PDB file of N, CA and C in Angstrom:
ATOM      1  N   LYS A 457      73.106 -56.125 -58.229  1.00 67.00           N
ATOM      2  CA  LYS A 457      74.298 -55.709 -57.515  1.00 67.00           C
ATOM      3  C   LYS A 457      75.538 -55.924 -58.379  1.00 67.00           C
ATOM      4  N   GLU A 458      75.626 -57.074 -59.022  1.00 75.00           N
ATOM      5  CA  GLU A 458      76.786 -57.364 -59.871  1.00 75.00           C
ATOM      6  C   GLU A 458      76.836 -56.408 -61.061  1.00 75.00           C
ATOM      7  N   LEU A 459      75.664 -56.031 -61.553  1.00 77.00           N
ATOM      8  CA  LEU A 459      75.601 -55.076 -62.658  1.00 77.00           C
ATOM      9  C   LEU A 459      76.119 -53.713 -62.211  1.00 77.00           C
ATOM     10  N   ILE A 460      75.784 -53.302 -60.998  1.00 74.00           N
ATOM     11  CA  ILE A 460      76.266 -52.020 -60.454  1.00 74.00           C
ATOM     12  C   ILE A 460      77.785 -52.061 -60.334  1.00 74.00           C
ATOM     13  N   LYS A 461      78.313 -53.154 -59.766  1.00 74.00           N
ATOM     14  CA  LYS A 461      79.759 -53.295 -59.623  1.00 74.00           C
ATOM     15  C   LYS A 461      80.445 -53.270 -60.979  1.00 74.00           C
ATOM     16  N   ALA A 462      79.870 -53.981 -61.931  1.00 80.00           N
ATOM     17  CA  ALA A 462      80.464 -54.029 -63.274  1.00 80.00           C
ATOM     18  C   ALA A 462      80.477 -52.640 -63.904  1.00 80.00           C
ATOM     19  N   GLY A 463      79.409 -51.886 -63.710  1.00 78.00           N
ATOM     20  CA  GLY A 463      79.342 -50.530 -64.252  1.00 78.00           C
ATOM     21  C   GLY A 463      80.401 -49.630 -63.664  1.00 78.00           C
ATOM     22  N   PHE A 464      80.581 -49.693 -62.352  1.00 74.00           N
ATOM     23  CA  PHE A 464      81.608 -48.882 -61.705  1.00 74.00           C
ATOM     24  C   PHE A 464      83.005 -49.322 -62.133  1.00 74.00           C
ATOM     25  N   GLN A 465      83.198 -50.634 -62.277  1.00 77.00           N
ATOM     26  CA  GLN A 465      84.508 -51.137 -62.679  1.00 77.00           C
ATOM     27  C   GLN A 465      84.839 -50.685 -64.100  1.00 77.00           C
ATOM     28  N   VAL A 466      83.866 -50.727 -64.999  1.00 81.00           N
ATOM     29  CA  VAL A 466      84.086 -50.271 -66.370  1.00 81.00           C
ATOM     30  C   VAL A 466      84.447 -48.787 -66.376  1.00 81.00           C
ATOM     31  N   ALA A 467      83.737 -47.995 -65.586  1.00 74.00           N
ATOM     32  CA  ALA A 467      84.037 -46.558 -65.517  1.00 74.00           C
ATOM     33  C   ALA A 467      85.448 -46.332 -64.976  1.00 74.00           C
ATOM     34  N   ALA A 468      85.818 -47.053 -63.936  1.00 74.00           N
ATOM     35  CA  ALA A 468      87.154 -46.912 -63.362  1.00 74.00           C
ATOM     36  C   ALA A 468      88.224 -47.340 -64.352  1.00 74.00           C
ATOM     37  N   ASP A 469      87.987 -48.438 -65.045  1.00 78.00           N
ATOM     38  CA  ASP A 469      88.949 -48.910 -66.046  1.00 78.00           C
ATOM     39  C   ASP A 469      89.126 -47.889 -67.155  1.00 78.00           C
ATOM     40  N   LYS A 470      88.033 -47.255 -67.545  1.00 75.00           N
ATOM     41  CA  LYS A 470      88.087 -46.256 -68.610  1.00 75.00           C
ATOM     42  C   LYS A 470      88.902 -45.041 -68.163  1.00 75.00           C
ATOM     43  N   VAL A 471      88.691 -44.589 -66.930  1.00 71.00           N
ATOM     44  CA  VAL A 471      89.457 -43.453 -66.418  1.00 71.00           C
ATOM     45  C   VAL A 471      90.938 -43.813 -66.354  1.00 71.00           C
ATOM     46  N   ASN A 472      91.241 -45.029 -65.865  1.00 73.00           N
ATOM     47  CA  ASN A 472      92.639 -45.465 -65.820  1.00 73.00           C
ATOM     48  C   ASN A 472      93.253 -45.522 -67.216  1.00 73.00           C
ATOM     49  N   GLU A 473      92.474 -45.970 -68.189  1.00 78.00           N
ATOM     50  CA  GLU A 473      92.949 -46.035 -69.570  1.00 78.00           C
ATOM     51  C   GLU A 473      93.238 -44.632 -70.106  1.00 78.00           C
ATOM     52  N   VAL A 474      92.362 -43.693 -69.812  1.00 72.00           N
ATOM     53  CA  VAL A 474      92.566 -42.315 -70.258  1.00 72.00           C
ATOM     54  C   VAL A 474      93.826 -41.735 -69.614  1.00 72.00           C
ATOM     55  N   ILE A 475      94.002 -41.996 -68.320  1.00 71.00           N
ATOM     56  CA  ILE A 475      95.202 -41.512 -67.631  1.00 71.00           C
ATOM     57  C   ILE A 475      96.447 -42.100 -68.295  1.00 71.00           C
ATOM     58  N   LYS A 476      96.391 -43.371 -68.573  1.00 74.00           N
ATOM     59  CA  LYS A 476      97.549 -44.068 -69.145  1.00 74.00           C
ATOM     60  C   LYS A 476      97.877 -43.574 -70.553  1.00 74.00           C
ATOM     61  N   ASN A 477      96.859 -43.245 -71.340  1.00 75.00           N
ATOM     62  CA  ASN A 477      97.058 -42.909 -72.746  1.00 75.00           C
ATOM     63  C   ASN A 477      97.002 -41.424 -73.066  1.00 75.00           C
ATOM     64  N   SER A 478      96.743 -40.588 -72.079  1.00 75.00           N
ATOM     65  CA  SER A 478      96.611 -39.163 -72.325  1.00 75.00           C
ATOM     66  C   SER A 478      97.954 -38.528 -72.664  1.00 75.00           C
ATOM     67  N   GLU A 479      98.023 -37.892 -73.811  1.00 78.00           N
ATOM     68  CA  GLU A 479      99.245 -37.198 -74.215  1.00 78.00           C
ATOM     69  C   GLU A 479      99.555 -36.044 -73.257  1.00 78.00           C
ATOM     70  N   THR A 480      98.523 -35.371 -72.808  1.00 75.00           N
ATOM     71  CA  THR A 480      98.712 -34.268 -71.863  1.00 75.00           C
ATOM     72  C   THR A 480      99.351 -34.782 -70.581  1.00 75.00           C
ATOM     73  N   LEU A 481      98.824 -35.884 -70.054  1.00 75.00           N
ATOM     74  CA  LEU A 481      99.368 -36.417 -68.819  1.00 75.00           C
ATOM     75  C   LEU A 481     100.761 -37.013 -69.020  1.00 75.00           C
ATOM     76  N   LYS A 482     101.011 -37.570 -70.195  1.00 78.00           N
ATOM     77  CA  LYS A 482     102.363 -38.057 -70.489  1.00 78.00           C
ATOM     78  C   LYS A 482     103.346 -36.895 -70.500  1.00 78.00           C
ATOM     79  N   GLU A 483     102.912 -35.776 -71.039  1.00 79.00           N
ATOM     80  CA  GLU A 483     103.757 -34.577 -71.062  1.00 79.00           C
ATOM     81  C   GLU A 483     104.027 -34.087 -69.639  1.00 79.00           C
ATOM     82  N   LEU A 484     102.990 -34.102 -68.808  1.00 76.00           N
ATOM     83  CA  LEU A 484     103.152 -33.691 -67.420  1.00 76.00           C
ATOM     84  C   LEU A 484     104.153 -34.593 -66.694  1.00 76.00           C
ATOM     85  N   ALA A 485     104.123 -35.868 -67.018  1.00 77.00           N
ATOM     86  CA  ALA A 485     104.954 -36.844 -66.316  1.00 77.00           C
ATOM     87  C   ALA A 485     106.446 -36.637 -66.566  1.00 77.00           C
ATOM     88  N   LYS A 486     106.799 -35.827 -67.558  1.00 83.00           N
ATOM     89  CA  LYS A 486     108.215 -35.557 -67.838  1.00 83.00           C
ATOM     90  C   LYS A 486     108.847 -34.710 -66.737  1.00 83.00           C
ATOM     91  N   ASP A 487     108.045 -33.923 -66.043  1.00 85.00           N
ATOM     92  CA  ASP A 487     108.526 -33.114 -64.926  1.00 85.00           C
ATOM     93  C   ASP A 487     108.458 -33.991 -63.670  1.00 85.00           C
ATOM     94  N   PRO A 488     109.574 -34.136 -62.941  1.00 89.00           N
ATOM     95  CA  PRO A 488     109.581 -35.031 -61.780  1.00 89.00           C
ATOM     96  C   PRO A 488     108.508 -34.712 -60.731  1.00 89.00           C
ATOM     97  N   MET A 489     108.296 -33.442 -60.448  1.00 89.00           N
ATOM     98  CA  MET A 489     107.271 -33.077 -59.451  1.00 89.00           C
ATOM     99  C   MET A 489     105.873 -33.425 -59.961  1.00 89.00           C
ATOM    100  N   ALA A 490     105.625 -33.145 -61.223  1.00 88.00           N
ATOM    101  CA  ALA A 490     104.321 -33.465 -61.798  1.00 88.00           C
ATOM    102  C   ALA A 490     104.130 -34.979 -61.872  1.00 88.00           C
ATOM    103  N   SER A 491     105.200 -35.698 -62.146  1.00 88.00           N
ATOM    104  CA  SER A 491     105.126 -37.160 -62.201  1.00 88.00           C
ATOM    105  C   SER A 491     104.748 -37.724 -60.830  1.00 88.00           C
ATOM    106  N   GLN A 492     105.347 -37.179 -59.778  1.00 91.00           N
ATOM    107  CA  GLN A 492     104.988 -37.617 -58.427  1.00 91.00           C
ATOM    108  C   GLN A 492     103.534 -37.284 -58.111  1.00 91.00           C
ATOM    109  N   ALA A 493     103.110 -36.107 -58.519  1.00 90.00           N
ATOM    110  CA  ALA A 493     101.724 -35.698 -58.293  1.00 90.00           C
ATOM    111  C   ALA A 493     100.768 -36.617 -59.053  1.00 90.00           C
ATOM    112  N   LEU A 494     101.141 -36.977 -60.258  1.00 87.00           N
ATOM    113  CA  LEU A 494     100.320 -37.878 -61.056  1.00 87.00           C
ATOM    114  C   LEU A 494     100.214 -39.246 -60.385  1.00 87.00           C
ATOM    115  N   ASP A 495     101.301 -39.714 -59.797  1.00 89.00           N
ATOM    116  CA  ASP A 495     101.269 -40.979 -59.058  1.00 89.00           C
ATOM    117  C   ASP A 495     100.296 -40.901 -57.880  1.00 89.00           C
ATOM    118  N   VAL A 496     100.294 -39.754 -57.184  1.00 91.00           N
ATOM    119  CA  VAL A 496      99.354 -39.563 -56.081  1.00 91.00           C
ATOM    120  C   VAL A 496      97.922 -39.661 -56.606  1.00 91.00           C
ATOM    121  N   CYS A 497      97.673 -39.037 -57.748  1.00 87.00           N
ATOM    122  CA  CYS A 497      96.325 -39.071 -58.328  1.00 87.00           C
ATOM    123  C   CYS A 497      95.912 -40.494 -58.696  1.00 87.00           C
ATOM    124  N   LYS A 498      96.832 -41.238 -59.269  1.00 84.00           N
ATOM    125  CA  LYS A 498      96.522 -42.627 -59.628  1.00 84.00           C
ATOM    126  C   LYS A 498      96.200 -43.437 -58.378  1.00 84.00           C
ATOM    127  N   GLN A 499      96.978 -43.235 -57.321  1.00 89.00           N
ATOM    128  CA  GLN A 499      96.739 -43.962 -56.068  1.00 89.00           C
ATOM    129  C   GLN A 499      95.384 -43.590 -55.469  1.00 89.00           C
ATOM    130  N   THR A 500      95.064 -42.308 -55.466  1.00 89.00           N
ATOM    131  CA  THR A 500      93.796 -41.891 -54.868  1.00 89.00           C
ATOM    132  C   THR A 500      92.616 -42.381 -55.710  1.00 89.00           C
ATOM    133  N   LEU A 501      92.778 -42.419 -57.033  1.00 83.00           N
ATOM    134  CA  LEU A 501      91.728 -42.958 -57.892  1.00 83.00           C
ATOM    135  C   LEU A 501      91.509 -44.434 -57.584  1.00 83.00           C
ATOM    136  N   ASN A 502      92.598 -45.177 -57.484  1.00 83.00           N
ATOM    137  CA  ASN A 502      92.465 -46.602 -57.174  1.00 83.00           C
ATOM    138  C   ASN A 502      91.812 -46.816 -55.813  1.00 83.00           C
ATOM    139  N   THR A 503      92.172 -45.997 -54.839  1.00 87.00           N
ATOM    140  CA  THR A 503      91.562 -46.106 -53.510  1.00 87.00           C
ATOM    141  C   THR A 503      90.070 -45.819 -53.580  1.00 87.00           C
ATOM    142  N   ALA A 504      89.698 -44.795 -54.337  1.00 83.00           N
ATOM    143  CA  ALA A 504      88.279 -44.447 -54.472  1.00 83.00           C
ATOM    144  C   ALA A 504      87.498 -45.595 -55.103  1.00 83.00           C
ATOM    145  N   VAL A 505      88.065 -46.217 -56.125  1.00 80.00           N
ATOM    146  CA  VAL A 505      87.385 -47.333 -56.788  1.00 80.00           C
ATOM    147  C   VAL A 505      87.274 -48.524 -55.832  1.00 80.00           C
ATOM    148  N   GLU A 506      88.359 -48.840 -55.135  1.00 83.00           N
ATOM    149  CA  GLU A 506      88.328 -49.946 -54.178  1.00 83.00           C
ATOM    150  C   GLU A 506      87.292 -49.700 -53.090  1.00 83.00           C
ATOM    151  N   ASP A 507      87.231 -48.461 -52.601  1.00 82.00           N
ATOM    152  CA  ASP A 507      86.245 -48.118 -51.573  1.00 82.00           C
ATOM    153  C   ASP A 507      84.827 -48.305 -52.094  1.00 82.00           C
ATOM    154  N   LEU A 508      84.591 -47.878 -53.309  1.00 78.00           N
ATOM    155  CA  LEU A 508      83.254 -47.999 -53.893  1.00 78.00           C
ATOM    156  C   LEU A 508      82.875 -49.461 -54.070  1.00 78.00           C
ATOM    157  N   LEU A 509      83.787 -50.243 -54.632  1.00 79.00           N
ATOM    158  CA  LEU A 509      83.480 -51.661 -54.847  1.00 79.00           C
ATOM    159  C   LEU A 509      83.280 -52.366 -53.505  1.00 79.00           C
ATOM    160  N   GLY A 510      84.049 -51.975 -52.496  1.00 80.00           N
ATOM    161  CA  GLY A 510      83.858 -52.543 -51.163  1.00 80.00           C
ATOM    162  C   GLY A 510      82.500 -52.178 -50.587  1.00 80.00           C
ATOM    163  N   ALA A 511      82.077 -50.955 -50.817  1.00 76.00           N
ATOM    164  CA  ALA A 511      80.758 -50.516 -50.336  1.00 76.00           C
ATOM    165  C   ALA A 511      79.647 -51.303 -51.020  1.00 76.00           C
ATOM    166  N   VAL A 512      79.805 -51.559 -52.303  1.00 75.00           N
ATOM    167  CA  VAL A 512      78.796 -52.335 -53.039  1.00 75.00           C
ATOM    168  C   VAL A 512      78.773 -53.767 -52.510  1.00 75.00           C
ATOM    169  N   ASP A 513      79.945 -54.341 -52.263  1.00 77.00           N
ATOM    170  CA  ASP A 513      80.012 -55.698 -51.707  1.00 77.00           C
ATOM    171  C   ASP A 513      79.322 -55.768 -50.348  1.00 77.00           C
ATOM    172  N   LYS A 514      79.534 -54.742 -49.544  1.00 76.00           N
ATOM    173  CA  LYS A 514      78.981 -54.698 -48.190  1.00 76.00           C
ATOM    174  C   LYS A 514      77.450 -54.648 -48.198  1.00 76.00           C
ATOM    175  N   MET A 515      76.877 -54.161 -49.287  1.00 73.00           N
ATOM    176  CA  MET A 515      75.426 -54.011 -49.346  1.00 73.00           C
ATOM    177  C   MET A 515      74.708 -55.343 -49.228  1.00 73.00           C
ATOM    178  N   GLY A 516      75.296 -56.408 -49.710  1.00 74.00           N
ATOM    179  CA  GLY A 516      74.589 -57.679 -49.729  1.00 74.00           C
ATOM    180  C   GLY A 516      73.516 -57.638 -50.802  1.00 74.00           C
ATOM    181  N   PRO A 517      72.563 -58.534 -50.718  1.00 77.00           N
ATOM    182  CA  PRO A 517      71.486 -58.536 -51.719  1.00 77.00           C
ATOM    183  C   PRO A 517      70.693 -57.228 -51.664  1.00 77.00           C
ATOM    184  N   LEU A 518      70.349 -56.710 -52.828  1.00 75.00           N
ATOM    185  CA  LEU A 518      69.573 -55.464 -52.861  1.00 75.00           C
ATOM    186  C   LEU A 518      68.214 -55.680 -52.211  1.00 75.00           C
ATOM    187  N   ASP A 519      67.870 -54.751 -51.362  1.00 80.00           N
ATOM    188  CA  ASP A 519      66.629 -54.821 -50.608  1.00 80.00           C
ATOM    189  C   ASP A 519      66.017 -53.422 -50.621  1.00 80.00           C
ATOM    190  N   ALA A 520      64.858 -53.292 -51.223  1.00 82.00           N
ATOM    191  CA  ALA A 520      64.216 -51.986 -51.365  1.00 82.00           C
ATOM    192  C   ALA A 520      63.976 -51.317 -50.015  1.00 82.00           C
ATOM    193  N   SER A 521      63.783 -52.095 -48.975  1.00 89.00           N
ATOM    194  CA  SER A 521      63.529 -51.497 -47.660  1.00 89.00           C
ATOM    195  C   SER A 521      64.789 -50.869 -47.068  1.00 89.00           C
ATOM    196  N   LYS A 522      65.966 -51.171 -47.643  1.00 84.00           N
ATOM    197  CA  LYS A 522      67.227 -50.607 -47.164  1.00 84.00           C
ATOM    198  C   LYS A 522      67.740 -49.473 -48.047  1.00 84.00           C
ATOM    199  N   MET A 523      66.872 -48.938 -48.879  1.00 82.00           N
ATOM    200  CA  MET A 523      67.290 -47.911 -49.826  1.00 82.00           C
ATOM    201  C   MET A 523      67.912 -46.697 -49.125  1.00 82.00           C
ATOM    202  N   ASN A 524      67.366 -46.304 -47.983  1.00 88.00           N
ATOM    203  CA  ASN A 524      67.936 -45.164 -47.258  1.00 88.00           C
ATOM    204  C   ASN A 524      69.368 -45.459 -46.810  1.00 88.00           C
ATOM    205  N   GLU A 525      69.634 -46.687 -46.381  1.00 85.00           N
ATOM    206  CA  GLU A 525      70.990 -47.071 -45.995  1.00 85.00           C
ATOM    207  C   GLU A 525      71.925 -46.987 -47.199  1.00 85.00           C
ATOM    208  N   TYR A 526      71.447 -47.454 -48.350  1.00 80.00           N
ATOM    209  CA  TYR A 526      72.262 -47.418 -49.563  1.00 80.00           C
ATOM    210  C   TYR A 526      72.613 -45.981 -49.933  1.00 80.00           C
ATOM    211  N   VAL A 527      71.627 -45.108 -49.823  1.00 83.00           N
ATOM    212  CA  VAL A 527      71.843 -43.696 -50.157  1.00 83.00           C
ATOM    213  C   VAL A 527      72.862 -43.086 -49.194  1.00 83.00           C
ATOM    214  N   GLU A 528      72.764 -43.393 -47.916  1.00 87.00           N
ATOM    215  CA  GLU A 528      73.728 -42.875 -46.932  1.00 87.00           C
ATOM    216  C   GLU A 528      75.138 -43.382 -47.236  1.00 87.00           C
ATOM    217  N   ASP A 529      75.256 -44.669 -47.576  1.00 82.00           N
ATOM    218  CA  ASP A 529      76.568 -45.224 -47.936  1.00 82.00           C
ATOM    219  C   ASP A 529      77.132 -44.523 -49.170  1.00 82.00           C
ATOM    220  N   LEU A 530      76.262 -44.260 -50.125  1.00 80.00           N
ATOM    221  CA  LEU A 530      76.693 -43.579 -51.343  1.00 80.00           C
ATOM    222  C   LEU A 530      77.162 -42.159 -51.030  1.00 80.00           C
ATOM    223  N   LYS A 531      76.467 -41.477 -50.144  1.00 86.00           N
ATOM    224  CA  LYS A 531      76.878 -40.125 -49.747  1.00 86.00           C
ATOM    225  C   LYS A 531      78.266 -40.149 -49.104  1.00 86.00           C
ATOM    226  N   VAL A 532      78.509 -41.142 -48.243  1.00 87.00           N
ATOM    227  CA  VAL A 532      79.818 -41.268 -47.595  1.00 87.00           C
ATOM    228  C   VAL A 532      80.887 -41.507 -48.655  1.00 87.00           C
ATOM    229  N   TRP A 533      80.600 -42.406 -49.594  1.00 82.00           N
ATOM    230  CA  TRP A 533      81.578 -42.698 -50.638  1.00 82.00           C
ATOM    231  C   TRP A 533      81.838 -41.459 -51.489  1.00 82.00           C
ATOM    232  N   LEU A 534      80.798 -40.741 -51.857  1.00 83.00           N
ATOM    233  CA  LEU A 534      80.974 -39.535 -52.673  1.00 83.00           C
ATOM    234  C   LEU A 534      81.792 -38.485 -51.936  1.00 83.00           C
ATOM    235  N   SER A 535      81.565 -38.353 -50.641  1.00 88.00           N
ATOM    236  CA  SER A 535      82.355 -37.421 -49.838  1.00 88.00           C
ATOM    237  C   SER A 535      83.827 -37.836 -49.852  1.00 88.00           C
ATOM    238  N   ALA A 536      84.083 -39.121 -49.701  1.00 87.00           N
ATOM    239  CA  ALA A 536      85.458 -39.619 -49.744  1.00 87.00           C
ATOM    240  C   ALA A 536      86.071 -39.383 -51.121  1.00 87.00           C
ATOM    241  N   ALA A 537      85.279 -39.568 -52.172  1.00 84.00           N
ATOM    242  CA  ALA A 537      85.782 -39.356 -53.533  1.00 84.00           C
ATOM    243  C   ALA A 537      86.186 -37.895 -53.737  1.00 84.00           C
ATOM    244  N   VAL A 538      85.416 -36.971 -53.183  1.00 86.00           N
ATOM    245  CA  VAL A 538      85.754 -35.545 -53.270  1.00 86.00           C
ATOM    246  C   VAL A 538      87.068 -35.289 -52.525  1.00 86.00           C
ATOM    247  N   ASN A 539      87.230 -35.918 -51.368  1.00 90.00           N
ATOM    248  CA  ASN A 539      88.485 -35.766 -50.623  1.00 90.00           C
ATOM    249  C   ASN A 539      89.667 -36.315 -51.407  1.00 90.00           C
ATOM    250  N   HIS A 540      89.470 -37.449 -52.084  1.00 87.00           N
ATOM    251  CA  HIS A 540      90.535 -38.018 -52.914  1.00 87.00           C
ATOM    252  C   HIS A 540      90.896 -37.060 -54.050  1.00 87.00           C
ATOM    253  N   GLN A 541      89.884 -36.443 -54.638  1.00 87.00           N
ATOM    254  CA  GLN A 541      90.122 -35.493 -55.719  1.00 87.00           C
ATOM    255  C   GLN A 541      90.921 -34.297 -55.197  1.00 87.00           C
ATOM    256  N   THR A 542      90.577 -33.825 -54.015  1.00 90.00           N
ATOM    257  CA  THR A 542      91.304 -32.708 -53.419  1.00 90.00           C
ATOM    258  C   THR A 542      92.755 -33.100 -53.150  1.00 90.00           C
ATOM    259  N   THR A 543      92.967 -34.311 -52.653  1.00 92.00           N
ATOM    260  CA  THR A 543      94.323 -34.801 -52.416  1.00 92.00           C
ATOM    261  C   THR A 543      95.114 -34.827 -53.717  1.00 92.00           C
ATOM    262  N   CYS A 544      94.483 -35.274 -54.779  1.00 88.00           N
ATOM    263  CA  CYS A 544      95.123 -35.306 -56.098  1.00 88.00           C
ATOM    264  C   CYS A 544      95.538 -33.900 -56.513  1.00 88.00           C
ATOM    265  N   LEU A 545      94.629 -32.959 -56.437  1.00 89.00           N
ATOM    266  CA  LEU A 545      94.934 -31.593 -56.857  1.00 89.00           C
ATOM    267  C   LEU A 545      95.981 -30.946 -55.961  1.00 89.00           C
ATOM    268  N   ASP A 546      95.920 -31.240 -54.662  1.00 91.00           N
ATOM    269  CA  ASP A 546      96.922 -30.698 -53.735  1.00 91.00           C
ATOM    270  C   ASP A 546      98.321 -31.177 -54.100  1.00 91.00           C
ATOM    271  N   ALA A 547      98.421 -32.378 -54.639  1.00 91.00           N
ATOM    272  CA  ALA A 547      99.724 -32.923 -55.014  1.00 91.00           C
ATOM    273  C   ALA A 547     100.385 -32.100 -56.118  1.00 91.00           C
ATOM    274  N   PHE A 548      99.593 -31.368 -56.888  1.00 88.00           N
ATOM    275  CA  PHE A 548     100.119 -30.550 -57.984  1.00 88.00           C
ATOM    276  C   PHE A 548     100.488 -29.132 -57.529  1.00 88.00           C
ATOM    277  N   GLU A 549     100.315 -28.844 -56.242  1.00 87.00           N
ATOM    278  CA  GLU A 549     100.522 -27.502 -55.729  1.00 87.00           C
ATOM    279  C   GLU A 549     101.916 -26.935 -56.032  1.00 87.00           C
ATOM    280  N   ASN A 550     102.949 -27.742 -55.944  1.00 83.00           N
ATOM    281  CA  ASN A 550     104.312 -27.258 -56.138  1.00 83.00           C
ATOM    282  C   ASN A 550     104.912 -27.633 -57.492  1.00 83.00           C
ATOM    283  N   THR A 551     104.062 -27.956 -58.443  1.00 85.00           N
ATOM    284  CA  THR A 551     104.568 -28.300 -59.767  1.00 85.00           C
ATOM    285  C   THR A 551     104.716 -27.039 -60.605  1.00 85.00           C
ATOM    286  N   LYS A 552     105.506 -27.154 -61.658  1.00 80.00           N
ATOM    287  CA  LYS A 552     105.750 -26.016 -62.541  1.00 80.00           C
ATOM    288  C   LYS A 552     104.718 -25.968 -63.657  1.00 80.00           C
ATOM    289  N   GLY A 553     104.556 -24.799 -64.229  1.00 79.00           N
ATOM    290  CA  GLY A 553     103.703 -24.641 -65.404  1.00 79.00           C
ATOM    291  C   GLY A 553     102.230 -24.837 -65.094  1.00 79.00           C
ATOM    292  N   GLU A 554     101.545 -25.413 -66.061  1.00 80.00           N
ATOM    293  CA  GLU A 554     100.093 -25.546 -65.988  1.00 80.00           C
ATOM    294  C   GLU A 554      99.637 -26.923 -65.537  1.00 80.00           C
ATOM    295  N   ALA A 555     100.522 -27.699 -64.926  1.00 79.00           N
ATOM    296  CA  ALA A 555     100.192 -29.079 -64.567  1.00 79.00           C
ATOM    297  C   ALA A 555      98.927 -29.165 -63.717  1.00 79.00           C
ATOM    298  N   GLY A 556      98.853 -28.354 -62.672  1.00 81.00           N
ATOM    299  CA  GLY A 556      97.695 -28.390 -61.786  1.00 81.00           C
ATOM    300  C   GLY A 556      96.404 -28.025 -62.492  1.00 81.00           C
ATOM    301  N   GLU A 557      96.454 -27.010 -63.325  1.00 82.00           N
ATOM    302  CA  GLU A 557      95.254 -26.594 -64.064  1.00 82.00           C
ATOM    303  C   GLU A 557      94.821 -27.670 -65.055  1.00 82.00           C
ATOM    304  N   LYS A 558      95.800 -28.305 -65.688  1.00 81.00           N
ATOM    305  CA  LYS A 558      95.464 -29.382 -66.628  1.00 81.00           C
ATOM    306  C   LYS A 558      94.806 -30.545 -65.901  1.00 81.00           C
ATOM    307  N   MET A 559      95.340 -30.892 -64.728  1.00 80.00           N
ATOM    308  CA  MET A 559      94.737 -31.989 -63.963  1.00 80.00           C
ATOM    309  C   MET A 559      93.354 -31.605 -63.476  1.00 80.00           C
ATOM    310  N   LYS A 560      93.165 -30.355 -63.065  1.00 81.00           N
ATOM    311  CA  LYS A 560      91.840 -29.887 -62.628  1.00 81.00           C
ATOM    312  C   LYS A 560      90.854 -30.038 -63.778  1.00 81.00           C
ATOM    313  N   GLY A 561      91.260 -29.648 -64.980  1.00 80.00           N
ATOM    314  CA  GLY A 561      90.402 -29.800 -66.147  1.00 80.00           C
ATOM    315  C   GLY A 561      90.106 -31.261 -66.443  1.00 80.00           C
ATOM    316  N   PHE A 562      91.119 -32.095 -66.305  1.00 75.00           N
ATOM    317  CA  PHE A 562      90.939 -33.526 -66.554  1.00 75.00           C
ATOM    318  C   PHE A 562      89.923 -34.110 -65.562  1.00 75.00           C
ATOM    319  N   LEU A 563      90.075 -33.769 -64.295  1.00 76.00           N
ATOM    320  CA  LEU A 563      89.155 -34.311 -63.283  1.00 76.00           C
ATOM    321  C   LEU A 563      87.728 -33.798 -63.483  1.00 76.00           C
ATOM    322  N   LYS A 564      87.603 -32.564 -63.908  1.00 74.00           N
ATOM    323  CA  LYS A 564      86.273 -32.010 -64.172  1.00 74.00           C
ATOM    324  C   LYS A 564      85.610 -32.771 -65.319  1.00 74.00           C
ATOM    325  N   THR A 565      86.402 -33.084 -66.357  1.00 69.00           N
ATOM    326  CA  THR A 565      85.882 -33.847 -67.494  1.00 69.00           C
ATOM    327  C   THR A 565      85.489 -35.260 -67.058  1.00 69.00           C
ATOM    328  N   ALA A 566      86.288 -35.856 -66.180  1.00 64.00           N
ATOM    329  CA  ALA A 566      86.047 -37.231 -65.738  1.00 64.00           C
ATOM    330  C   ALA A 566      84.783 -37.359 -64.888  1.00 64.00           C
ATOM    331  N   GLN A 567      84.345 -36.248 -64.279  1.00 62.00           N
ATOM    332  CA  GLN A 567      83.149 -36.312 -63.444  1.00 62.00           C
ATOM    333  C   GLN A 567      81.944 -36.573 -64.315  1.00 62.00           C
TER     334      GLN A 567
END
């Protein structure tokens, strides 16, 4: 269980690092609307990671007989993650230029 949490945390940290250091995203942040949209994306990413880590914590000790429950929890989390991604992209709806398309490409790469 701790290994699973550590793996998800490393992945989340890496995505946050890419967001922080991406020249493309830094360029987007110069536009106030895109900067606000980027903040929404960062918040939704953090929420998705917190939700996932909370779900892993809730599992308790791994038990093979509860595998179906784990799969159902994972499906719920994945559905929420898709909703967070949609919220992120929706935030770019009123931005200028290619900001939304760039973020869509970034999220596709991150998957």
